[in-house]
Tab-separated table of C-alpha atoms and ligand atoms in Angstrom:
chain	number	residue	atom	x	y	z
A	1	MET	CA	16.248	14.957	2.736
A	2	LYS	CA	12.503	14.716	2.069
A	3	ARG	CA	11.310	11.386	3.436
A	4	ALA	CA	7.782	10.031	3.220
A	5	ILE	CA	5.832	6.957	4.207
A	6	TYR	CA	3.369	5.097	2.009
A	7	PRO	CA	1.316	2.972	4.431
A	8	GLY	CA	-1.213	0.355	3.458
A	9	SER	CA	-2.474	-3.197	3.715
A	10	PHE	CA	-0.997	-4.257	0.349
A	11	ASP	CA	-2.848	-7.599	0.468
A	12	PRO	CA	-1.670	-7.968	-2.235
A	13	MET	CA	0.250	-5.134	-3.822
A	14	THR	CA	-1.310	-4.210	-7.181
A	15	LEU	CA	-0.001	-2.357	-10.234
A	16	GLY	CA	-1.953	0.638	-8.891
A	17	HIS	CA	0.137	0.585	-5.697
A	18	LEU	CA	3.318	0.156	-7.719
A	19	ASP	CA	2.401	3.156	-9.867
A	20	ILE	CA	1.985	5.309	-6.728
A	21	ILE	CA	5.298	3.979	-5.322
A	22	LYS	CA	7.191	4.824	-8.525
A	23	ARG	CA	5.726	8.317	-8.772
A	24	ALA	CA	6.199	9.087	-5.063
A	25	SER	CA	9.807	7.842	-5.241
A	26	GLU	CA	10.449	10.524	-7.876
A	27	ILE	CA	9.036	13.230	-5.602
A	28	PHE	CA	10.703	12.223	-2.322
A	29	ASP	CA	14.352	11.420	-1.602
A	30	VAL	CA	13.358	8.390	0.484
A	31	LEU	CA	10.031	6.523	0.397
A	32	ILE	CA	9.246	3.987	3.079
A	33	VAL	CA	6.472	1.620	2.033
A	34	SER	CA	5.070	0.115	5.204
A	35	VAL	CA	2.646	-2.785	5.551
A	36	LEU	CA	0.058	-2.605	8.326
A	37	ASN	CA	0.091	-5.656	10.560
A	38	ASN	CA	-3.634	-5.742	11.299
A	39	LYS	CA	-4.346	-8.648	13.638
A	40	GLU	CA	-8.111	-8.233	13.296
A	41	LYS	CA	-8.177	-9.090	9.599
A	42	THR	CA	-7.494	-12.458	8.002
A	43	PRO	CA	-5.241	-11.570	5.096
A	44	LEU	CA	-4.441	-13.674	2.042
A	45	PHE	CA	-0.709	-13.028	2.545
A	46	SER	CA	1.167	-12.791	5.842
A	47	VAL	CA	2.898	-9.510	6.643
A	48	GLU	CA	6.243	-11.127	5.854
A	49	GLU	CA	4.989	-12.326	2.455
A	50	ARG	CA	3.589	-8.881	1.647
A	51	VAL	CA	6.876	-7.226	2.637
A	52	ASN	CA	8.803	-9.665	0.431
A	53	ILE	CA	6.490	-9.039	-2.538
A	54	LEU	CA	6.959	-5.280	-2.155
A	55	LYS	CA	10.741	-5.693	-1.851
A	56	GLU	CA	10.861	-7.779	-5.021
A	57	ALA	CA	8.614	-5.338	-6.932
A	58	THR	CA	10.663	-2.290	-5.888
A	59	LYS	CA	14.175	-3.761	-6.144
A	60	GLU	CA	15.027	-1.412	-9.038
A	61	LEU	CA	14.027	1.664	-7.010
A	62	PRO	CA	17.040	2.492	-4.816
A	63	ASN	CA	15.320	5.114	-2.665
A	64	VAL	CA	12.402	2.845	-1.698
A	65	GLU	CA	12.517	0.902	1.581
A	66	VAL	CA	9.944	-1.647	2.727
A	67	ASP	CA	8.919	-2.151	6.335
A	68	SER	CA	5.876	-3.107	8.434
A	69	PHE	CA	4.123	-1.571	11.402
A	70	SER	CA	1.500	-2.333	14.036
A	71	GLY	CA	-0.764	0.051	15.878
A	72	LEU	CA	-1.291	3.684	15.023
A	73	LEU	CA	0.396	5.146	11.974
A	74	ILE	CA	1.197	8.372	13.829
A	75	ASN	CA	3.216	6.478	16.453
A	76	TYR	CA	5.189	4.571	13.839
A	77	ALA	CA	5.785	7.784	11.863
A	78	ALA	CA	6.999	9.564	15.010
A	79	GLU	CA	9.408	6.694	15.822
A	80	LYS	CA	10.860	6.932	12.314
A	81	ASP	CA	10.802	10.744	12.289
A	82	LEU	CA	8.500	10.767	9.256
A	83	HIS	CA	6.135	13.679	8.701
A	84	ILE	CA	4.542	13.019	5.324
A	85	ALA	CA	2.237	10.138	4.427
A	86	VAL	CA	1.443	9.364	0.788
A	87	ARG	CA	-1.879	7.895	-0.276
A	88	GLY	CA	-3.382	7.195	-3.675
A	89	LEU	CA	-6.816	8.498	-4.615
A	90	ARG	CA	-8.708	6.498	-7.206
A	91	ALA	CA	-12.176	7.962	-7.319
A	92	ILE	CA	-14.578	10.094	-5.338
A	93	THR	CA	-15.545	6.966	-3.380
A	94	ASP	CA	-12.057	6.938	-1.799
A	95	PHE	CA	-12.248	10.577	-0.846
A	96	GLU	CA	-14.374	10.501	2.295
A	97	TYR	CA	-12.370	7.707	3.927
A	98	GLU	CA	-9.027	9.198	2.908
A	99	LEU	CA	-10.015	12.668	4.076
A	100	GLN	CA	-11.054	11.266	7.470
A	101	LEU	CA	-7.813	9.280	7.798
A	102	ALA	CA	-5.696	12.293	6.880
A	103	GLN	CA	-7.599	14.626	9.232
A	104	VAL	CA	-7.467	12.174	12.150
A	105	ASN	CA	-3.743	11.596	11.633
A	106	ARG	CA	-3.086	15.323	11.516
A	107	LEU	CA	-5.178	15.924	14.620
A	108	LEU	CA	-3.746	13.035	16.675
A	109	SER	CA	-0.175	13.886	15.705
A	110	LYS	CA	-0.718	17.579	16.521
A	111	GLY	CA	0.198	18.513	12.965
A	112	GLU	CA	3.311	16.319	12.872
A	113	LEU	CA	1.926	13.962	10.204
A	114	ASP	CA	0.486	15.426	7.033
A	115	THR	CA	-0.874	13.469	4.055
A	116	VAL	CA	-0.278	14.103	0.378
A	117	PHE	CA	-2.437	12.459	-2.256
A	118	LEU	CA	-1.450	11.219	-5.686
A	119	THR	CA	-4.273	10.591	-8.113
A	120	THR	CA	-4.108	7.079	-9.469
A	121	SER	CA	-3.189	6.738	-13.146
A	122	LEU	CA	-6.392	6.200	-15.133
A	123	GLU	CA	-5.451	2.688	-16.247
A	124	TYR	CA	-5.418	1.586	-12.585
A	125	ALA	CA	-8.375	3.628	-11.354
A	126	TYR	CA	-10.610	0.549	-11.220
A	127	LEU	CA	-8.097	-1.669	-9.393
A	128	SER	CA	-8.289	-2.803	-5.787
A	129	SER	CA	-6.643	-5.593	-3.816
A	130	SER	CA	-10.056	-7.037	-2.946
A	131	SER	CA	-11.236	-7.180	-6.563
A	132	VAL	CA	-7.943	-8.832	-7.568
A	133	LYS	CA	-8.514	-11.488	-4.879
A	134	GLU	CA	-12.105	-12.046	-5.954
A	135	ILE	CA	-11.196	-12.411	-9.643
A	136	ALA	CA	-8.335	-14.811	-8.804
A	137	SER	CA	-10.517	-16.863	-6.448
A	138	PHE	CA	-12.741	-17.684	-9.438
A	139	GLY	CA	-9.740	-18.420	-11.652
A	140	GLY	CA	-10.087	-15.141	-13.605
A	141	ASP	CA	-7.310	-13.271	-15.379
A	142	ILE	CA	-5.425	-10.842	-13.121
A	143	SER	CA	-2.480	-10.275	-15.462
A	144	GLN	CA	-3.451	-6.626	-15.973
A	145	CYS	CA	-3.791	-6.019	-12.234
A	146	VAL	CA	-0.569	-7.252	-10.599
A	147	PRO	CA	2.990	-8.102	-11.716
A	148	ASP	CA	3.312	-11.646	-13.098
A	149	PHE	CA	5.239	-12.994	-10.105
A	150	VAL	CA	2.506	-11.696	-7.770
A	151	ALA	CA	-0.256	-13.237	-9.909
A	152	GLN	CA	1.506	-16.590	-9.601
A	153	LYS	CA	1.661	-16.281	-5.801
A	154	ILE	CA	-2.031	-15.338	-5.622
A	155	TYR	CA	-3.114	-18.334	-7.716
A	156	GLU	CA	-0.902	-20.590	-5.568
A	157	LYS	CA	-2.701	-19.350	-2.437
A	158	PHE	CA	-6.132	-20.051	-3.898
A	159	ASN	CA	-5.071	-23.447	-5.240
A	160	ALA	CA	-3.752	-24.374	-1.769
A	161	LYS	CA	-7.142	-23.438	-0.272
A	162	ARG	CA	-9.054	-25.764	-2.603
B	1	LIG	O1	-4.408	-0.131	2.219
B	1	LIG	P1	-5.377	0.363	3.241
B	1	LIG	O2	-6.016	-0.786	3.968
B	1	LIG	O3	-6.392	1.298	2.658
B	1	LIG	O4	-4.489	1.195	4.299
B	1	LIG	C1	-5.082	1.769	5.443
B	1	LIG	C2	-4.022	2.208	6.466
B	1	LIG	C3	-3.079	1.065	6.768
B	1	LIG	C4	-3.222	3.369	5.893
B	1	LIG	C5	-4.768	2.673	7.742
B	1	LIG	O5	-5.742	1.733	8.068
B	1	LIG	C6	-3.832	2.853	8.940
B	1	LIG	O6	-2.969	3.700	8.933
B	1	LIG	N1	-4.042	2.009	9.974
B	1	LIG	C7	-3.245	2.030	11.177
B	1	LIG	C8	-4.098	2.456	12.376
B	1	LIG	C9	-4.261	3.968	12.359
B	1	LIG	O7	-3.321	4.704	12.543
B	1	LIG	N2	-5.502	4.428	12.082
B	1	LIG	C10	-5.741	5.876	11.958
B	1	LIG	C11	-6.731	6.362	12.934
B	1	LIG	S1	-8.357	5.871	12.463
């Protein structure tokens, strides 16, 4: 069984993330999408909310599991006996950061955790969780960026903040 992990912040999950999840789930037998619990950041959605959004968005994909993790990715991957991480690459601007992350993970794990990259579909190449949040915070249209049920949750968050 080829199992892989797709780690990320997913605050919130976008259609770009969902595209990577769908394509990776066709390559691997099991894909574990795992949300980083980063205590240093102030997220829009709690880890539990992000996990629930991902579960709802992937409910039709039987080989996709959703989880969360804290601390180093290599430790979590070792606990789960996972040796492949999936990441999406949008543009050259992602490359330096992603290369560093992949190299550090390979080094720290002594070669136990490798990273494979999927290039983002062109229609989502411009998308990021932070731009979605910024657009929504000004009441802009995010219907092309996230599933409808996620857009509703994002607007609810910003309305509650007002
Ligand atoms: O969606 P993101 O924020 O680009 O995802 C980044 C993520 C979660 C994959 C990365 O920050 C991560 O794995 N963090 C956990 C801590 C860690 O293992 N860092 C690697 C050494 S620098």
